[in-house]
Amino acid sequence: MCDLIDEVTLGVPRMLAAASALSGKLKTVVVRDQTHWSSNVETRGVYATRIEGKTLARAVKSCVEIFEGRQRMRDPITLATDSQGKQYSLPSLRRSPGRTLVTAYECYDSSTNEYAIYVRTSCKHGFEWNAPQKVLGKDCGPHLPDEWTQSVLQGKDILGYSRPSFIIDMMTGRITLMSSVVFAQDKDDHVLYMVASSSDDEGETWQHCDVTTQVTGASEWCMKYGFPGHGIQLRQGVLTGRLIQPASIVDSEGKRKFVALCSDDQGITWWTSQPAGNDIDGAGLIELSDGQLMIKSGGIGRCLRIFSQDGGRTWVNPLIEEGEDHSLCSSAVDRVFPCAPPASQQAKCAAYPTLAPDTHTIATVRGSFDDGKTWTVSEDFAYGPVRHPDICAMPDLRLIALVYESGEGIDFTHICLDDLEMRDLAYGWNERTRDQDDMLREMGFIS
């Protein structure tokens, strides 16, 4: 297969110098100066073969941008590497009011048959990270009530904790980490124990609380799991401050439905919304500029959107969009400018990670300027296998942070808002424009 790219008019020395920046990644470099073509091109374009999961067209484009001092695809930072007996998965990423990035991910250790959750923090905007801290596991976590253990677990062995998801209280700075207990018989057992862990010191220390009874109540539902990724805090209207975690339940008929786990007291107590949808395995949750909440749940060839006008208590107006690949957007949709005034253009900007539509080996971030109705801009952030990405906007730095499963562990990277055509909207956002430009120039995002 070949891809036709637009004609490029660059001098041969300049193109060769740019292409050398990706030495070892390209097997063929096609160049053209302003007077003649090399022997393996046609006069109306350049044909490029796919190389190592990406097209030569994309690679040459990256070469030119590196040469010009603007590297759009940065090398990722590895947060955890799969090793013999240990596998890392399901990362979550958020940013505290003190501008500390915090990420959590699941670790399965086959030698001890344990599921654990590790947390790492960064005060350097994700360019440097503190050592990983084991927050939940067989040897750390909440005490399970004896009566709950006897009536619900029925003798099953507890292997640890899974599916981490952060919610940040921007008013108090409290970081809440939602997770689920893993049982020996089945990791996806329908009856699942829910835990809310909280930190009031930027992720240094943690307290744990059993919230299973609160979120299941007297209903006939079986709690399946909280979605990995992140939850949100409402920022508009009389319900400002409410914490919401996307989750899934199995009803009495065996159907998987979405529910919102909500807290109105900084995560001390929790309650559950009315269920919505059918056969939902993952969902992203976002607050729109008009105060509505939107669930975005997708898969190959379809996307489901459901709305709430009462702060997540009930869900109405489901919309199904066909023909587009949303298979990566599990719980990873985010407002780019979360503190923007409701009437501003910034308040309508959103982003989510997915697979590029032309090739399913490139992960890309798509951006919207109209509350997620259309997604008109995109920027690549990773090549190769990518699963369960989470996204966190940092508009004061004109950056978006991403964490994801890379196939070899957990990786972290950034993209610049300039590449999503949001530079003008982000200029001066909580920072002086000169400070933004100086930092981005120092890190190589702009020239």
XYZ file of C-alpha atoms in Angstrom:
447
model
C 0.000 0.000 0.000
C 1.161 3.531 -0.757
C 0.092 6.972 0.379
C 0.163 10.058 -1.804
C 1.453 13.132 -0.023
C 1.474 16.714 -1.227
C 4.425 18.064 -3.148
C 7.193 19.345 -0.887
C 9.530 22.068 -2.137
C 12.567 22.035 0.126
C 16.227 22.095 -0.749
C 17.924 18.706 -0.775
C 20.493 19.557 1.942
C 17.772 20.870 4.233
C 15.561 17.804 3.758
C 18.460 15.407 4.257
C 19.512 17.176 7.420
C 15.928 17.002 8.697
C 15.595 13.341 7.768
C 18.755 12.494 9.668
C 16.906 13.406 12.872
C 15.003 10.136 12.536
C 17.995 7.988 11.676
C 17.261 4.331 12.206
C 13.510 4.833 11.851
C 13.406 5.399 8.069
C 14.438 2.900 5.439
C 13.848 5.293 2.538
C 13.954 9.076 2.297
C 12.402 10.783 -0.720
C 13.696 14.293 -1.369
C 13.143 17.002 -3.940
C 14.950 20.257 -4.478
C 13.483 23.204 -6.337
C 14.757 22.110 -9.782
C 14.593 18.332 -10.048
C 13.129 15.163 -8.570
C 14.937 12.120 -7.316
C 14.561 8.993 -9.434
C 11.822 7.287 -7.393
C 9.157 9.985 -7.344
C 6.549 11.284 -9.750
C 6.211 14.909 -10.754
C 2.779 15.318 -9.161
C 3.567 13.903 -5.753
C 5.621 11.579 -3.615
C 4.623 7.937 -2.973
C 5.692 6.681 0.431
C 5.443 3.188 1.863
C 4.347 2.438 5.421
C 7.352 1.956 7.681
C 7.242 0.718 11.286
C 3.563 1.470 11.811
C 3.574 4.951 10.284
C 3.731 6.383 6.810
C 6.894 7.850 5.384
C 4.828 10.932 4.688
C 4.255 11.439 8.417
C 7.877 10.623 9.182
C 9.231 13.136 6.669
C 6.813 15.724 8.051
C 8.172 15.064 11.532
C 11.732 15.333 10.189
C 11.074 18.767 8.737
C 9.514 19.991 11.970
C 12.417 18.660 14.039
C 14.822 20.433 11.707
C 12.882 23.669 12.140
C 13.124 23.377 15.931
C 9.614 22.099 16.538
C 9.341 18.409 17.373
C 5.638 17.556 17.413
C 6.064 13.911 18.369
C 8.138 13.832 21.532
C 9.760 10.746 22.987
C 7.510 9.487 25.805
C 8.579 9.304 29.436
C 8.328 5.760 30.767
C 6.595 5.605 34.149
C 6.480 1.817 34.523
C 7.997 -0.982 32.434
C 6.524 -4.452 32.187
C 8.971 -7.019 33.528
C 8.954 -10.730 34.133
C 5.938 -11.404 36.292
C 4.688 -7.769 36.437
C 2.247 -6.074 34.100
C 1.083 -2.452 34.341
C -2.228 -1.175 33.004
C -5.219 1.200 33.332
C -3.510 4.538 34.101
C -5.277 7.612 35.490
C -4.015 11.204 35.300
C -5.105 14.449 36.977
C -3.632 17.771 38.144
C -4.119 19.332 41.569
C -4.831 23.005 42.275
C -1.177 23.248 43.335
C -0.215 22.178 39.772
C 1.028 18.752 40.843
C 0.418 16.038 38.284
C -0.652 12.755 39.852
C -0.955 9.440 38.034
C -2.056 6.009 39.225
C -1.900 2.654 37.507
C -2.665 -0.982 38.199
C 0.103 -3.558 38.628
C -0.456 -7.312 38.468
C 2.347 -9.393 39.989
C 1.994 -13.009 38.875
C 4.630 -14.200 41.358
C 2.451 -13.154 44.307
C -0.901 -13.215 42.468
C -1.584 -9.652 43.594
C -3.258 -6.633 42.028
C -1.892 -3.362 43.419
C -2.285 0.336 42.616
C 0.754 2.599 42.457
C 0.786 6.406 42.480
C 3.428 8.765 41.117
C 3.502 12.567 41.369
C 5.284 15.312 39.459
C 5.864 18.939 40.424
C 7.743 19.503 37.147
C 4.723 19.405 34.817
C 5.386 15.746 34.007
C 9.003 16.094 32.865
C 10.311 14.632 36.131
C 8.480 12.186 38.395
C 8.800 11.085 41.999
C 9.313 7.413 42.810
C 6.202 5.177 42.649
C 4.242 4.667 45.867
C 2.147 1.564 46.511
C -1.180 2.909 47.761
C -3.471 -0.136 47.575
C -2.698 -3.862 47.658
C -2.929 -6.971 49.784
C -0.839 -5.346 52.491
C -2.329 -1.840 52.325
C -5.874 -0.584 52.000
C -9.102 -0.394 53.993
C -10.188 -3.042 56.461
C -13.037 -5.094 55.032
C -15.989 -5.395 57.442
C -16.401 -8.951 58.728
C -20.130 -9.060 58.045
C -19.604 -7.781 54.489
C -16.847 -10.303 53.879
C -18.978 -13.206 55.056
C -22.171 -12.237 53.206
C -20.747 -10.954 49.940
C -17.341 -12.477 49.326
C -18.519 -15.955 50.384
C -15.045 -17.256 50.955
C -13.366 -15.738 47.878
C -9.750 -14.637 48.236
C -9.011 -10.946 47.773
C -6.146 -10.378 45.343
C -5.883 -6.607 45.614
C -7.254 -3.487 43.936
C -7.904 -2.485 40.337
C -9.188 0.232 37.959
C -7.881 3.449 39.551
C -9.633 6.723 38.763
C -8.837 10.188 40.135
C -11.211 13.017 41.012
C -9.733 16.356 42.107
C -11.601 18.745 44.414
C -10.397 22.108 43.081
C -11.870 23.925 46.099
C -10.110 22.001 48.865
C -7.261 20.392 46.919
C -8.302 16.904 48.049
C -7.363 14.103 45.663
C -9.818 11.190 45.619
C -8.776 7.851 44.146
C -11.620 5.462 43.335
C -10.802 1.766 42.920
C -12.310 -1.719 43.039
C -11.433 -4.922 44.875
C -10.289 -7.901 42.791
C -11.533 -11.371 43.778
C -9.827 -14.693 43.141
C -12.623 -16.239 41.086
C -13.103 -13.508 38.520
C -11.559 -10.068 38.103
C -14.820 -8.891 36.518
C -17.099 -10.439 39.136
C -20.481 -8.690 39.209
C -20.380 -8.051 42.962
C -17.507 -5.706 43.537
C -16.186 -3.845 46.525
C -15.673 -0.096 45.964
C -12.993 1.932 47.751
C -12.479 5.704 47.939
C -8.972 6.741 48.963
C -8.187 10.392 49.638
C -5.111 12.566 50.026
C -4.939 16.121 51.363
C -1.186 16.573 50.831
C -0.693 16.293 47.054
C -0.588 12.494 47.097
C 1.984 11.993 49.857
C -0.295 10.122 52.292
C -3.630 8.370 51.810
C -6.704 7.433 53.828
C -9.080 4.706 52.659
C -12.837 4.307 53.006
C -15.290 1.530 52.095
C -18.099 3.048 50.004
C -19.659 -0.187 48.698
C -22.841 0.035 50.772
C -23.255 3.724 49.913
C -23.088 3.290 46.136
C -25.142 0.074 45.925
C -27.698 0.831 48.640
C -30.802 -1.333 48.730
C -31.025 -1.699 44.947
C -30.909 -5.016 43.112
C -27.943 -3.845 41.074
C -24.586 -5.557 41.173
C -21.733 -3.055 40.999
C -19.386 -4.208 38.276
C -16.627 -1.604 38.368
C -15.737 2.055 38.314
C -14.344 3.068 34.930
C -10.586 3.679 34.814
C -9.506 7.158 33.814
C -10.844 10.119 35.780
C -13.954 11.664 37.252
C -14.953 15.330 37.332
C -16.043 18.095 39.678
C -18.950 20.329 38.682
C -17.976 23.983 38.242
C -21.288 25.663 37.344
C -24.643 26.383 38.976
C -26.032 25.514 42.390
C -24.360 22.080 42.316
C -20.851 23.495 41.987
C -18.384 21.289 43.836
C -20.148 17.942 43.278
C -17.718 15.080 42.591
C -18.783 12.531 39.950
C -17.144 9.199 39.084
C -18.284 7.227 35.981
C -19.098 3.595 36.773
C -20.968 0.539 35.525
C -23.668 -1.611 37.101
C -25.357 -4.825 36.063
C -29.123 -4.689 36.536
C -31.454 -7.526 37.441
C -31.751 -8.472 33.755
C -27.997 -8.754 33.329
C -27.614 -5.539 31.280
C -24.547 -3.331 31.760
C -25.519 0.297 32.324
C -23.776 3.555 33.133
C -24.198 5.206 36.530
C -22.617 8.257 38.093
C -21.217 7.908 41.621
C -21.714 11.327 43.206
C -20.535 13.106 46.352
C -21.646 16.511 47.644
C -19.337 16.619 50.694
C -15.792 16.393 49.271
C -15.892 12.610 48.933
C -17.011 11.713 52.476
C -20.292 10.104 51.410
C -21.454 8.866 47.999
C -24.712 8.138 46.197
C -25.581 6.701 42.775
C -27.504 8.208 39.873
C -30.225 6.548 37.847
C -28.757 4.077 35.300
C -28.470 4.937 31.613
C -27.654 3.185 28.344
C -27.085 -0.480 27.574
C -23.955 -2.591 27.080
C -21.640 0.218 28.212
C -18.131 -0.962 29.028
C -16.495 2.456 29.265
C -17.558 6.088 29.216
C -16.039 9.541 29.358
C -17.800 12.242 31.364
C -17.581 15.980 30.733
C -19.372 19.142 31.891
C -20.406 21.269 28.905
C -20.337 25.053 28.723
C -24.096 25.306 29.400
C -23.843 23.200 32.572
C -25.143 19.964 31.044
C -23.228 16.745 31.623
C -22.404 14.489 28.690
C -21.482 10.791 28.714
C -19.334 9.819 25.746
C -19.130 6.063 25.250
C -17.642 4.569 22.111
C -16.366 1.590 20.227
C -15.400 0.640 16.710
C -17.825 2.320 14.326
C -20.091 3.965 16.894
C -20.305 6.624 19.569
C -23.050 7.032 22.165
C -23.747 10.347 23.881
C -26.183 10.737 26.804
C -26.948 13.979 28.649
C -27.933 15.095 32.153
C -29.483 18.435 33.059
C -29.664 17.873 36.823
C -26.042 17.388 37.804
C -25.875 13.693 36.991
C -28.926 12.414 38.872
C -30.824 11.383 35.712
C -29.771 10.882 32.069
C -31.795 11.596 28.914
C -31.600 12.209 25.133
C -29.255 9.410 23.979
C -27.609 10.071 20.603
C -25.840 7.367 18.560
C -23.305 8.383 15.924
C -22.227 5.729 13.435
C -19.200 5.328 11.238
C -16.381 6.675 13.409
C -13.795 4.885 15.527
C -14.078 5.868 19.193
C -12.515 2.710 20.560
C -9.989 4.500 22.783
C -12.198 7.092 24.461
C -13.129 4.938 27.450
C -13.016 7.553 30.223
C -10.697 10.076 28.664
C -12.522 13.191 27.535
C -11.543 16.508 29.110
C -12.308 20.210 28.951
C -9.269 22.046 27.643
C -10.038 25.181 29.685
C -11.877 23.845 32.757
C -11.982 27.199 34.564
C -13.276 29.206 31.585
C -16.386 31.406 32.048
C -19.478 29.633 30.659
C -20.108 32.194 27.898
C -16.540 32.159 26.568
C -15.230 30.333 23.525
C -12.706 28.550 25.746
C -15.539 26.903 27.710
C -16.607 25.001 24.580
C -13.192 23.459 23.918
C -12.755 19.740 24.627
C -10.284 17.006 23.715
C -10.069 13.221 23.816
C -7.548 10.566 22.649
C -8.432 8.008 20.009
C -7.005 6.140 17.012
C -6.259 8.072 13.838
C -9.034 7.217 11.321
C -6.660 6.581 8.396
C -4.390 4.131 10.216
C -5.135 2.178 13.378
C -1.523 2.232 14.545
C -1.338 5.929 15.384
C -2.901 7.411 18.530
C -4.120 10.963 18.216
C -5.807 13.665 20.303
C -8.900 15.181 18.741
C -10.144 18.639 19.641
C -13.571 20.274 19.590
C -14.610 23.940 19.653
C -18.354 23.325 20.073
C -18.865 21.249 23.228
C -18.034 17.971 21.515
C -20.596 18.198 18.698
C -17.819 18.022 16.119
C -14.135 17.125 16.389
C -12.334 19.148 13.741
C -8.651 19.185 14.772
C -6.220 16.447 15.743
C -2.604 15.830 16.684
C -0.697 12.544 16.936
C 0.852 11.642 20.281
C 2.039 8.015 19.966
C 2.873 5.333 17.412
C 2.262 1.633 17.873
C -0.123 -0.104 20.300
C -1.908 2.286 22.662
C -4.610 1.324 25.152
C -6.554 3.038 27.934
C -5.169 6.570 27.573
C -6.090 9.316 30.011
C -5.859 13.019 29.280
C -5.332 16.136 31.408
C -5.353 19.684 30.047
C -2.800 22.212 31.328
C -3.967 25.400 29.564
C -1.769 27.693 31.682
C 1.229 25.992 30.034
C -0.449 25.547 26.615
C -0.024 21.784 27.007
C -2.096 18.629 27.205
C -0.684 15.734 29.233
C -1.378 12.113 28.354
C -0.683 8.779 30.018
C -1.351 5.432 28.350
C -0.513 1.749 28.057
C 2.219 1.454 25.448
C 2.368 -2.326 25.101
C 5.511 -2.397 27.236
C 4.250 -0.559 30.312
C 2.942 2.913 31.143
C 4.156 5.939 29.148
C 3.598 9.683 29.581
C 3.808 12.448 26.998
C 2.642 15.968 26.110
C 1.231 17.738 23.096
C 1.037 21.497 22.600
C -2.277 23.322 22.285
C -0.752 25.213 19.351
C -0.998 21.975 17.347
C -4.746 21.770 18.084
C -5.231 25.304 16.742
C -5.940 26.588 20.271
C -2.890 28.826 20.645
C -4.836 32.091 20.462
C -7.401 30.830 22.970
C -4.630 29.770 25.361
C -2.493 32.894 25.130
C -2.120 34.446 28.569
C -4.297 31.823 30.258
C -3.305 32.245 33.942
C 0.270 32.929 32.804
C 2.039 35.720 30.990
C 2.291 34.920 27.289
C 6.044 35.499 27.386
C 6.386 32.970 30.218
C 4.367 30.436 28.229
C 6.487 30.924 25.114
C 9.780 30.803 27.029
C 8.862 27.514 28.694
C 7.567 25.903 25.495
C 10.666 27.049 23.616
C 12.949 25.625 26.275
C 11.149 22.257 26.067
C 11.269 22.209 22.264
C 7.571 22.602 21.527
C 8.020 25.872 19.602
C 10.955 27.547 17.888
